[in-house]
Amino acid sequence: NAGVTQTPKFRVLKTGQSMTLLCAQDMNHEYMYWYRQDPGMGLRLIHYSVGEGTTAKGEVPDGYNVSRLKKQNFLLGLESAAPSQTSVYFCASSYDEEWHTINTDTQYFGPGTRLTVL
Amino acid sequence: GIQVEQSPPDLILQEGANSTLRCNFSDSVNNLQWFHQNPWGQLINLFYIPSGTKQNGRLSATTVATERYSLLYISSSQTTDSGVYFCAVPLLYSGGGADGLTFGKGTHLIIQP
């Protein structure tokens, strides 16, 4: 299993440009998340999804949109990038309905995408 | 929302030393997770521990839910233990974790050879 993968690993944008970050998981997880991490900070939740076709806002959703058209994929979009969105973006997933265990809410993280907006 | 505070913010130890990292949270939780972020940025889940004690090799964790704190113990530290250790709890009080996690700012641990 590849676990949670993210594409791309690095990206540099100019202010106002748009881009989409792709997250894929092969663990049959129901829940998926997008977080951002800024220097010296913990992670903050941007958006999340509790199933295919569903999305919800997290702590810091402004300036981002998401879609979950397939269970294994969760896309994060920036329509008009701003320097304040320079960050490292992490995707995570959890909860396999078919293998429900006491640790079912354990979150598994991708390797991250380092985004710089100039 | 729930507040998560971790201490100490920084810790420098010699290889072979033991350490205790603390996580305080402001409200009752039914889900608490410890993560290690290595120097390359990868986040690894260490423990899912809403209450009680768990051990995994040289690492162990204890959560006292009634007193709203959790401790992560690292024994016989190795240089590969270096990195940032985060604890995280559900973002929403009513959430079991499906709603996402809120993280502390972490403890930056450096193990010197």
Short mmCIF file of C-alpha atoms in Angstrom, two decimals:
data_model
loop_
_atom_site.label_atom_id
_atom_site.label_comp_id
_atom_site.label_asym_id
_atom_site.label_seq_id
_atom_site.Cartn_x
_atom_site.Cartn_y
_atom_site.Cartn_z
CA ASN A 1 0.00 0.00 0.00
CA ALA A 2 1.22 3.49 -0.84
CA GLY A 3 -0.86 4.96 2.01
CA VAL A 4 -1.55 8.66 1.49
CA THR A 5 0.14 10.37 -1.45
CA GLN A 6 0.16 14.05 -2.45
CA THR A 7 0.84 15.76 -5.76
CA PRO A 8 2.84 17.92 -6.32
CA LYS A 9 5.59 17.93 -3.68
CA PHE A 10 6.64 21.53 -4.36
CA ARG A 11 5.08 24.44 -6.21
CA VAL A 12 5.77 28.14 -6.69
CA LEU A 13 2.90 30.39 -7.74
CA LYS A 14 2.52 34.06 -8.48
CA THR A 15 -0.18 36.05 -6.69
CA GLY A 16 -3.51 35.55 -8.41
CA GLN A 17 -2.68 32.22 -10.04
CA SER A 18 -4.75 29.13 -9.37
CA MET A 19 -3.79 25.54 -8.68
CA THR A 20 -5.12 22.23 -7.43
CA LEU A 21 -3.44 19.92 -4.94
CA LEU A 22 -4.28 16.24 -5.24
CA CYS A 23 -4.48 13.78 -2.36
CA ALA A 24 -4.98 10.06 -2.90
CA GLN A 25 -5.32 7.22 -0.39
CA ASP A 26 -5.50 3.48 -0.94
CA MET A 27 -6.62 2.45 2.57
CA ASN A 28 -10.34 2.52 1.86
CA HIS A 29 -10.76 5.35 4.37
CA GLU A 30 -14.04 7.23 4.64
CA TYR A 31 -12.67 10.48 6.07
CA MET A 32 -10.15 12.78 4.45
CA TYR A 33 -8.67 16.09 5.57
CA TRP A 34 -6.59 19.03 4.38
CA TYR A 35 -4.37 20.85 6.88
CA ARG A 36 -1.85 23.65 6.56
CA GLN A 37 1.28 24.08 8.66
CA ASP A 38 3.00 27.43 9.08
CA PRO A 39 6.45 27.91 10.66
CA GLY A 40 6.49 27.23 14.41
CA MET A 41 2.85 26.20 14.40
CA GLY A 42 0.84 23.06 14.70
CA LEU A 43 -1.41 22.01 11.86
CA ARG A 44 -4.68 23.80 11.20
CA LEU A 45 -7.65 22.16 9.49
CA ILE A 46 -8.76 23.76 6.21
CA HIS A 47 -11.54 21.46 4.96
CA TYR A 48 -12.55 17.87 5.48
CA SER A 49 -14.80 15.17 4.05
CA VAL A 50 -16.63 12.35 5.81
CA GLY A 51 -17.48 10.52 2.60
CA GLU A 52 -17.60 10.59 -1.17
CA GLY A 53 -19.48 13.66 -2.38
CA THR A 54 -19.37 15.46 1.00
CA THR A 55 -17.19 18.32 2.20
CA ALA A 56 -17.17 20.63 5.21
CA LYS A 57 -15.26 23.67 6.44
CA GLY A 58 -12.56 23.47 9.06
CA GLU A 59 -10.77 26.19 11.06
CA VAL A 60 -9.26 28.17 8.16
CA PRO A 61 -11.34 27.56 4.98
CA ASP A 62 -11.22 31.02 3.39
CA GLY A 63 -9.53 31.15 0.00
CA TYR A 64 -9.76 27.38 -0.55
CA ASN A 65 -12.23 25.00 -2.15
CA VAL A 66 -12.34 21.22 -2.09
CA SER A 67 -13.99 18.34 -3.89
CA ARG A 68 -14.35 14.63 -3.18
CA LEU A 69 -15.76 13.06 -6.33
CA LYS A 70 -14.16 9.69 -5.64
CA LYS A 71 -13.69 8.02 -2.26
CA GLN A 72 -9.93 7.71 -2.69
CA ASN A 73 -9.26 11.29 -3.84
CA PHE A 74 -9.56 14.66 -2.12
CA LEU A 75 -8.69 17.81 -4.08
CA LEU A 76 -7.75 21.20 -2.62
CA GLY A 77 -8.07 24.22 -4.88
CA LEU A 78 -6.72 27.73 -4.64
CA GLU A 79 -8.66 29.95 -7.05
CA SER A 80 -6.57 33.10 -6.63
CA ALA A 81 -3.40 32.49 -4.64
CA ALA A 82 -2.19 35.04 -2.08
CA PRO A 83 1.18 35.27 -0.27
CA SER A 84 -0.65 34.42 2.99
CA GLN A 85 -1.27 30.98 1.53
CA THR A 86 2.44 30.20 1.47
CA SER A 87 2.57 27.10 3.66
CA VAL A 88 3.09 23.36 3.79
CA TYR A 89 -0.13 21.50 3.03
CA PHE A 90 -0.83 18.08 4.46
CA CYS A 91 -3.55 15.65 3.54
CA ALA A 92 -4.72 12.97 5.96
CA SER A 93 -7.23 10.15 6.02
CA SER A 94 -8.87 7.92 8.61
CA TYR A 95 -11.63 5.38 9.33
CA ASP A 96 -12.01 2.18 7.39
CA GLU A 97 -15.64 1.16 7.88
CA GLU A 98 -14.94 -2.48 7.05
CA TRP A 99 -12.15 -2.79 9.63
CA HIS A 100 -13.62 -0.83 12.49
CA THR A 101 -11.25 -1.03 15.46
CA ILE A 102 -10.61 0.84 18.67
CA ASN A 103 -8.02 2.92 16.81
CA THR A 104 -10.36 3.68 13.96
CA ASP A 105 -9.92 7.48 14.20
CA THR A 106 -6.14 7.30 13.81
CA GLN A 107 -5.15 9.77 11.11
CA TYR A 108 -2.54 8.92 8.49
CA PHE A 109 -0.71 11.75 6.78
CA GLY A 110 0.73 12.29 3.34
CA PRO A 111 4.26 13.68 2.83
CA GLY A 112 3.10 17.26 2.33
CA THR A 113 3.18 19.86 -0.44
CA ARG A 114 5.37 22.92 0.03
CA LEU A 115 3.68 25.89 -1.65
CA THR A 116 5.22 29.33 -2.10
CA VAL A 117 3.15 32.25 -3.38
CA LEU A 118 5.19 35.21 -4.59
CA GLY B 1 -12.93 25.32 20.49
CA ILE B 2 -10.64 23.14 22.51
CA GLN B 3 -7.24 24.61 23.37
CA VAL B 4 -4.14 22.40 23.33
CA GLU B 5 -0.93 23.41 25.08
CA GLN B 6 2.31 21.48 24.90
CA SER B 7 5.41 21.76 27.05
CA PRO B 8 8.28 22.24 26.93
CA PRO B 9 8.44 24.03 23.55
CA ASP B 10 12.07 22.99 23.06
CA LEU B 11 14.18 20.21 24.54
CA ILE B 12 17.81 19.34 23.89
CA LEU B 13 19.13 16.05 25.28
CA GLN B 14 22.09 13.77 24.96
CA GLU B 15 21.67 10.38 23.37
CA GLY B 16 20.56 7.83 25.96
CA ALA B 17 18.60 10.30 28.09
CA ASN B 18 14.93 9.95 28.99
CA SER B 19 12.31 12.64 28.43
CA THR B 20 8.71 13.46 29.26
CA LEU B 21 6.57 15.64 27.00
CA ARG B 22 3.29 17.05 28.25
CA CYS B 23 0.01 17.95 26.54
CA ASN B 24 -2.76 19.84 28.35
CA PHE B 25 -6.20 20.30 26.82
CA SER B 26 -9.02 22.57 27.88
CA ASP B 27 -12.05 20.26 27.65
CA SER B 28 -13.05 16.62 27.78
CA VAL B 29 -12.00 14.61 24.76
CA ASN B 30 -12.67 11.11 23.46
CA ASN B 31 -9.77 11.07 21.03
CA LEU B 32 -6.14 12.09 21.55
CA GLN B 33 -3.29 11.36 19.19
CA TRP B 34 0.47 11.86 19.39
CA PHE B 35 2.48 12.47 16.23
CA HIS B 36 6.16 12.71 15.43
CA GLN B 37 7.24 15.03 12.62
CA ASN B 38 10.72 14.04 11.50
CA PRO B 39 13.31 16.54 10.20
CA TRP B 40 12.11 15.85 6.62
CA GLY B 41 8.58 16.90 7.52
CA GLN B 42 6.83 13.53 7.52
CA LEU B 43 4.13 13.11 10.19
CA ILE B 44 3.91 9.70 11.80
CA ASN B 45 1.14 8.69 14.17
CA LEU B 46 2.67 7.37 17.40
CA PHE B 47 -0.35 6.72 19.60
CA TYR B 48 -4.10 6.88 19.57
CA ILE B 49 -4.73 7.23 23.30
CA PRO B 50 -7.95 8.85 24.56
CA SER B 51 -7.31 7.36 28.01
CA GLY B 52 -5.02 4.94 29.82
CA THR B 53 -1.47 3.92 28.98
CA LYS B 54 0.10 2.42 25.88
CA GLN B 55 3.65 1.37 25.09
CA ASN B 56 5.47 0.87 21.83
CA GLY B 57 9.13 0.00 22.25
CA ARG B 58 10.98 2.89 23.87
CA LEU B 59 7.93 5.14 23.66
CA SER B 60 4.94 5.14 25.94
CA ALA B 61 2.02 7.46 26.49
CA THR B 62 -0.45 8.06 29.27
CA THR B 63 -3.66 10.08 29.09
CA VAL B 64 -5.56 11.10 32.22
CA ALA B 65 -8.78 12.28 30.63
CA THR B 66 -10.39 13.42 33.90
CA GLU B 67 -7.47 15.79 34.55
CA ARG B 68 -7.15 16.81 30.89
CA TYR B 69 -3.55 15.96 30.18
CA SER B 70 -1.44 13.43 28.35
CA LEU B 71 2.24 12.54 28.69
CA LEU B 72 4.61 11.07 26.13
CA TYR B 73 7.67 9.27 27.50
CA ILE B 74 10.77 8.60 25.44
CA SER B 75 13.38 6.37 27.03
CA SER B 76 17.00 5.82 25.98
CA SER B 77 16.76 8.57 23.34
CA GLN B 78 18.37 8.08 19.95
CA THR B 79 19.30 10.72 17.38
CA THR B 80 16.49 9.41 15.18
CA ASP B 81 14.01 10.57 17.84
CA SER B 82 14.78 14.18 16.91
CA GLY B 83 11.96 16.21 15.43
CA VAL B 84 8.75 17.82 16.59
CA TYR B 85 6.18 15.97 18.69
CA PHE B 86 2.57 17.06 18.40
CA CYS B 87 -0.49 16.09 20.34
CA ALA B 88 -3.91 16.58 18.78
CA VAL B 89 -7.53 16.30 19.92
CA PRO B 90 -10.86 16.60 18.08
CA LEU B 91 -11.54 20.07 16.74
CA LEU B 92 -15.12 19.96 17.92
CA TYR B 93 -16.14 18.83 21.42
CA SER B 94 -18.82 16.57 20.01
CA GLY B 95 -16.53 15.07 17.44
CA GLY B 96 -14.90 11.65 17.67
CA GLY B 97 -12.33 12.82 15.19
CA ALA B 98 -14.40 12.74 12.02
CA ASP B 99 -14.50 16.54 12.16
CA GLY B 100 -10.72 16.79 12.14
CA LEU B 101 -8.09 17.49 14.78
CA THR B 102 -6.72 20.56 16.47
CA PHE B 103 -3.00 20.47 17.19
CA GLY B 104 -0.76 21.91 19.85
CA LYS B 105 2.29 23.90 18.75
CA GLY B 106 4.54 20.95 19.45
CA THR B 107 7.71 20.14 21.37
CA HIS B 108 10.88 20.47 19.32
CA LEU B 109 13.23 17.70 20.48
CA ILE B 110 16.91 17.57 19.55
CA ILE B 111 18.92 14.49 20.52
CA GLN B 112 22.65 15.10 20.36
CA PRO B 113 25.09 12.20 19.83
#
